[in-house]
Coordinates of C-alpha atoms in Angstrom, one line a residue:
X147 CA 96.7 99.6 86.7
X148 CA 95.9 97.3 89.6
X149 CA 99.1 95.5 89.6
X150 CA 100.4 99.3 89.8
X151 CA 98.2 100.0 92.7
X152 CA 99.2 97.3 94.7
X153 CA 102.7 97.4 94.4
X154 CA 102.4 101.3 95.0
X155 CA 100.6 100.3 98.0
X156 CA 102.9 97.8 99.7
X157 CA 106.1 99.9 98.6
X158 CA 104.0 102.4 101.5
X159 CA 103.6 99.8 103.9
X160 CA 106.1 99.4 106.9
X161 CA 109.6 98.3 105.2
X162 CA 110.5 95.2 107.1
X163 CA 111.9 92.2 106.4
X164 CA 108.6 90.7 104.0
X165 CA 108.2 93.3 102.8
X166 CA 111.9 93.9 101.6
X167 CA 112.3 90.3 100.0
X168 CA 109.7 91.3 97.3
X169 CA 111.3 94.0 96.1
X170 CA 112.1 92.0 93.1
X171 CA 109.0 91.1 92.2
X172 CA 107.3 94.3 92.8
X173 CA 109.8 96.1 89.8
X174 CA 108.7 93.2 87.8
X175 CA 105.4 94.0 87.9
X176 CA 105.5 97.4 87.4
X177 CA 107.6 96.9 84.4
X178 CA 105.4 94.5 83.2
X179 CA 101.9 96.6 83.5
X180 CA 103.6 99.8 81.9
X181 CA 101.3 101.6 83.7
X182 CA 103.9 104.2 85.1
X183 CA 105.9 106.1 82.9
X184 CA 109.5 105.3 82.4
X185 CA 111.0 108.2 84.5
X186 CA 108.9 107.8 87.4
X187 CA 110.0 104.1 87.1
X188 CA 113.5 105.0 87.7
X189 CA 112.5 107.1 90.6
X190 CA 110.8 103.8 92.3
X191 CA 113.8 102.1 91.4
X192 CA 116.0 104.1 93.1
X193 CA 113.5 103.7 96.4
X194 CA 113.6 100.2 96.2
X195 CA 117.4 100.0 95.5
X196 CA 117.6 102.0 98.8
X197 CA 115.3 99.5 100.9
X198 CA 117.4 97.0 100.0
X199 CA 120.2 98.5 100.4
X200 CA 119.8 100.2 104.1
X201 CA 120.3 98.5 107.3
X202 CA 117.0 96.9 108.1
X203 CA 116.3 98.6 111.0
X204 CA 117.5 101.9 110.2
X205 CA 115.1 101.7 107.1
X206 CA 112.1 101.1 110.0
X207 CA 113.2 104.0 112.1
X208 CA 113.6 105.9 108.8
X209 CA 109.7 105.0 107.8
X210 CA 108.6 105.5 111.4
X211 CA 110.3 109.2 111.8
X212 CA 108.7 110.3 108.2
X213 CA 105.0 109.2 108.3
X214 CA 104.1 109.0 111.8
X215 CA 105.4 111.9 113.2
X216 CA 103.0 114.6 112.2
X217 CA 99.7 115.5 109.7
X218 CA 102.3 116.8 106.8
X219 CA 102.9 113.1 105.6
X220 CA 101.0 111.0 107.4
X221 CA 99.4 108.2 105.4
X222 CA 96.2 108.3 107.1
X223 CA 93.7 110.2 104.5
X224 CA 91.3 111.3 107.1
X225 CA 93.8 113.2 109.1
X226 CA 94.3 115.4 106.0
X227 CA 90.3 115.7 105.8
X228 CA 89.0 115.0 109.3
X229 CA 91.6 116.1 111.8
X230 CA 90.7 115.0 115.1
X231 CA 86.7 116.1 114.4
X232 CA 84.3 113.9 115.6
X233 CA 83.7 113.1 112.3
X234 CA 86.7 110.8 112.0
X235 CA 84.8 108.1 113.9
X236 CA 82.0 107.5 111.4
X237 CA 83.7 107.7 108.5
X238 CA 86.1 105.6 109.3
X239 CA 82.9 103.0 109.8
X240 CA 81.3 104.0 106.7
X241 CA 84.9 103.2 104.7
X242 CA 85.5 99.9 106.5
X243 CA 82.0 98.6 106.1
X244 CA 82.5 100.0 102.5
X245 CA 85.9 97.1 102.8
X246 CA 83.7 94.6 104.1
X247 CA 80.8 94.9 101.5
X248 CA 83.6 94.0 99.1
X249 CA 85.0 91.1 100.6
X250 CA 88.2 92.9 102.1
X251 CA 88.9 91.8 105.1
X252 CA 91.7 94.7 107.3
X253 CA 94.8 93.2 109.2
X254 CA 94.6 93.5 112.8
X255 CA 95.1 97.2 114.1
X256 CA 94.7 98.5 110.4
X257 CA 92.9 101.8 110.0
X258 CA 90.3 101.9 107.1
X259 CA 91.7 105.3 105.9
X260 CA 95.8 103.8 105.7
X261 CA 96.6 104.8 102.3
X262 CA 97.5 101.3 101.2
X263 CA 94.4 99.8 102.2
X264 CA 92.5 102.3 100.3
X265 CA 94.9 101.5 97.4
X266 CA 93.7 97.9 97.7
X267 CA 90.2 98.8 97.5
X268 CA 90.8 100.7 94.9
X269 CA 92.7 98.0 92.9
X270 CA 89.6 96.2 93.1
X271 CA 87.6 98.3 90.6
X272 CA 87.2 98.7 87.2
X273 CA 90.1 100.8 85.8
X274 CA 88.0 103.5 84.7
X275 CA 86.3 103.8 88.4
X276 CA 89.5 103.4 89.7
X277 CA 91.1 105.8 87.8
X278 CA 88.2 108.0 89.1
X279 CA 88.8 106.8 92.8
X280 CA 92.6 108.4 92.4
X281 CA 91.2 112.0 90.9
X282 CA 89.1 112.5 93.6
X283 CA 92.2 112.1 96.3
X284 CA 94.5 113.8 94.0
X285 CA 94.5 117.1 96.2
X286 CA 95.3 114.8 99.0
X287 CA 98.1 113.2 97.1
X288 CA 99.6 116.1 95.4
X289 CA 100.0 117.7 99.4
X290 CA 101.7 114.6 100.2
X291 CA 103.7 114.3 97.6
X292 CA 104.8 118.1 98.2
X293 CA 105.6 117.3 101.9
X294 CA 107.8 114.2 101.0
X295 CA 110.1 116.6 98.3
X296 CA 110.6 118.8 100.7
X297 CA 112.2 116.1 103.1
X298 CA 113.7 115.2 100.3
X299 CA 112.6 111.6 100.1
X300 CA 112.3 108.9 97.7
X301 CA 108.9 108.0 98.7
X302 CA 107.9 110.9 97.2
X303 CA 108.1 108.7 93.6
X304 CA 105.5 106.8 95.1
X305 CA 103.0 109.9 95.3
X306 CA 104.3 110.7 92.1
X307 CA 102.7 107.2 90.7
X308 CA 99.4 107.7 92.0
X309 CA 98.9 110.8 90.4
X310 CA 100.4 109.3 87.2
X311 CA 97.7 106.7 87.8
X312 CA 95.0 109.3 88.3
X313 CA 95.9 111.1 85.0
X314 CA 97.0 113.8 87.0
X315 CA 100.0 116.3 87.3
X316 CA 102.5 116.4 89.9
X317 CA 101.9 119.4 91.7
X318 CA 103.6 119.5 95.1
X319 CA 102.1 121.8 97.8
X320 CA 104.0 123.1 100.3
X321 CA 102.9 122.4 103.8
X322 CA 102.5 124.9 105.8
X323 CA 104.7 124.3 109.4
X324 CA 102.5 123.2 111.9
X325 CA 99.6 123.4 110.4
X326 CA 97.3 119.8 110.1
X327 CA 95.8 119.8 106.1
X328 CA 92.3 119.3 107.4
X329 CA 91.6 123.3 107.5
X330 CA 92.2 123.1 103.6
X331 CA 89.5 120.7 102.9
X332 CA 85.8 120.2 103.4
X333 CA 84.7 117.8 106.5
X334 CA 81.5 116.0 105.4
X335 CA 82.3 114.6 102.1
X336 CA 84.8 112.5 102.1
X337 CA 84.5 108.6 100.6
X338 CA 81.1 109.9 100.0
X339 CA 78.0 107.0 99.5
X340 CA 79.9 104.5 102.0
X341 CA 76.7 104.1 104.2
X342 CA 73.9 106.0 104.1
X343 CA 74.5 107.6 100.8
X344 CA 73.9 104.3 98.8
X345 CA 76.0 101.9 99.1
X346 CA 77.3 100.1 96.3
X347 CA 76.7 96.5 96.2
X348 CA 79.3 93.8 96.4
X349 CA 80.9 93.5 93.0
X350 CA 79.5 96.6 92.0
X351 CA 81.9 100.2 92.0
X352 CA 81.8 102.3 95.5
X353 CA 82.4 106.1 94.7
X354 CA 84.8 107.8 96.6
X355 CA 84.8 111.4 96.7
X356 CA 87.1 113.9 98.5
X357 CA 86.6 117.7 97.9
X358 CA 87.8 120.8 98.9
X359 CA 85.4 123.6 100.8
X360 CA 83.5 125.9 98.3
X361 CA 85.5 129.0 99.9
X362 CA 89.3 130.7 99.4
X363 CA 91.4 128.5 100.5
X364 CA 103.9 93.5 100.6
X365 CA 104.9 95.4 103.3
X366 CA 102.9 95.8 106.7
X367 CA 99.2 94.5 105.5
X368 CA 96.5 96.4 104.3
X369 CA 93.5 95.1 103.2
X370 CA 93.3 91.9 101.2
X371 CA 90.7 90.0 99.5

């Protein structure tokens, strides 16, 4: 699984030029871990045969227009939890002090909440614990996921994996227009235990927990050790 994780993570990461030339390597490794089943592997094939094949900067503008222009499928997790609540701030201390505690250091201008950083944390843990990481963002991951079909893009496979990897379902949910995914979701708990509720120690696993509220309801670099 953590070969998985990290190629899932850079194939999420800004597509330019680095990024692009290990394309290769990256469907080596998933084909080597077998961690991904064999028809989700197709669909990250056909994503990475379209990286390679696009114009370089047409596959940037691409990237920039479909995850940085609005909450729907943005790759920051805290906008999906958070919003723009003062709440954002401190957690996003909490998660990178949580990075820090086990030796990941961010690259410069990184957010501790960008999906592949997480996904880098994450590869550090046991597989069992990291397993447990991706069920507890699956909610997250399944609105993503549900957002990207309905664009109709590749990257969508990508989403796909991670629940694959979490040992959940694929089940897209459709956005509502306009309306930022944080009013779905509880506020407080989210990467749960990453300061003051017990940290983990170095080497040891950090929880991560996401929730929903009780009522109705390669690549640019991450993290690296």
């Amino acid at each position: 699984m953590e070969k998985s994780l990290r190629v899932l993570a850079a194939l999420l990461g800004y597509p330019d030029a680095q990024m692009r030339s290990y394309l290769g390597e990256m469907r080596a490794l998933l084909r080597d871990e077998r961690a991904i089943t064999a028809s989700r592997l197709a669909e990250l094939d056909a994503l990475m045969d379209s990286l390679q094949r696009a114009e370089p900067l047409a596959a940037e503008a691409d990237y920039v227009e479909l995850f940085d222009r609005g909450r729907a499928t943005s790759l920051h997790l805290f906008e999906h939890v958070h919003g723009d609540s003062r709440d954002r701030g401190p957690a996003m201390i909490d998660l990178g002090q949580t990075y820090e505690k086990a030796g990941l250091i961010l690259a410069e201008g990184e957010l501790p909440d960008y999906l592949p950083a997480v996904l880098e944390f994450v590869s550090t843990q046991p597989p069992k614990e990291a397993k447990a990481f991706l069920g507890e963002m699956a909610h997250i991951f399944n609105a993503i996921f549900g957002a990207l079909q309905q664009r109709e893009s590749a990257y969508a496979s990508v989403l796909g994996g991670l629940l694959e990897l979490a040992g959940e379902k694929a089940q897209p949910v459709k956005p509502a227009e306009e309306e930022p995914l944080d009013e779905s979701w509880a506020e407080p708990v989210v990467f749960d235990g990453c300061s003051s509720k017990g940290q983990a120690k170095p080497g040891q696993p950090q929880p991560i927990q996401v929730v929903r509220k009780s009522s109705p309801q390669g690549p640019r670099q991450g993290a690296r050790t």
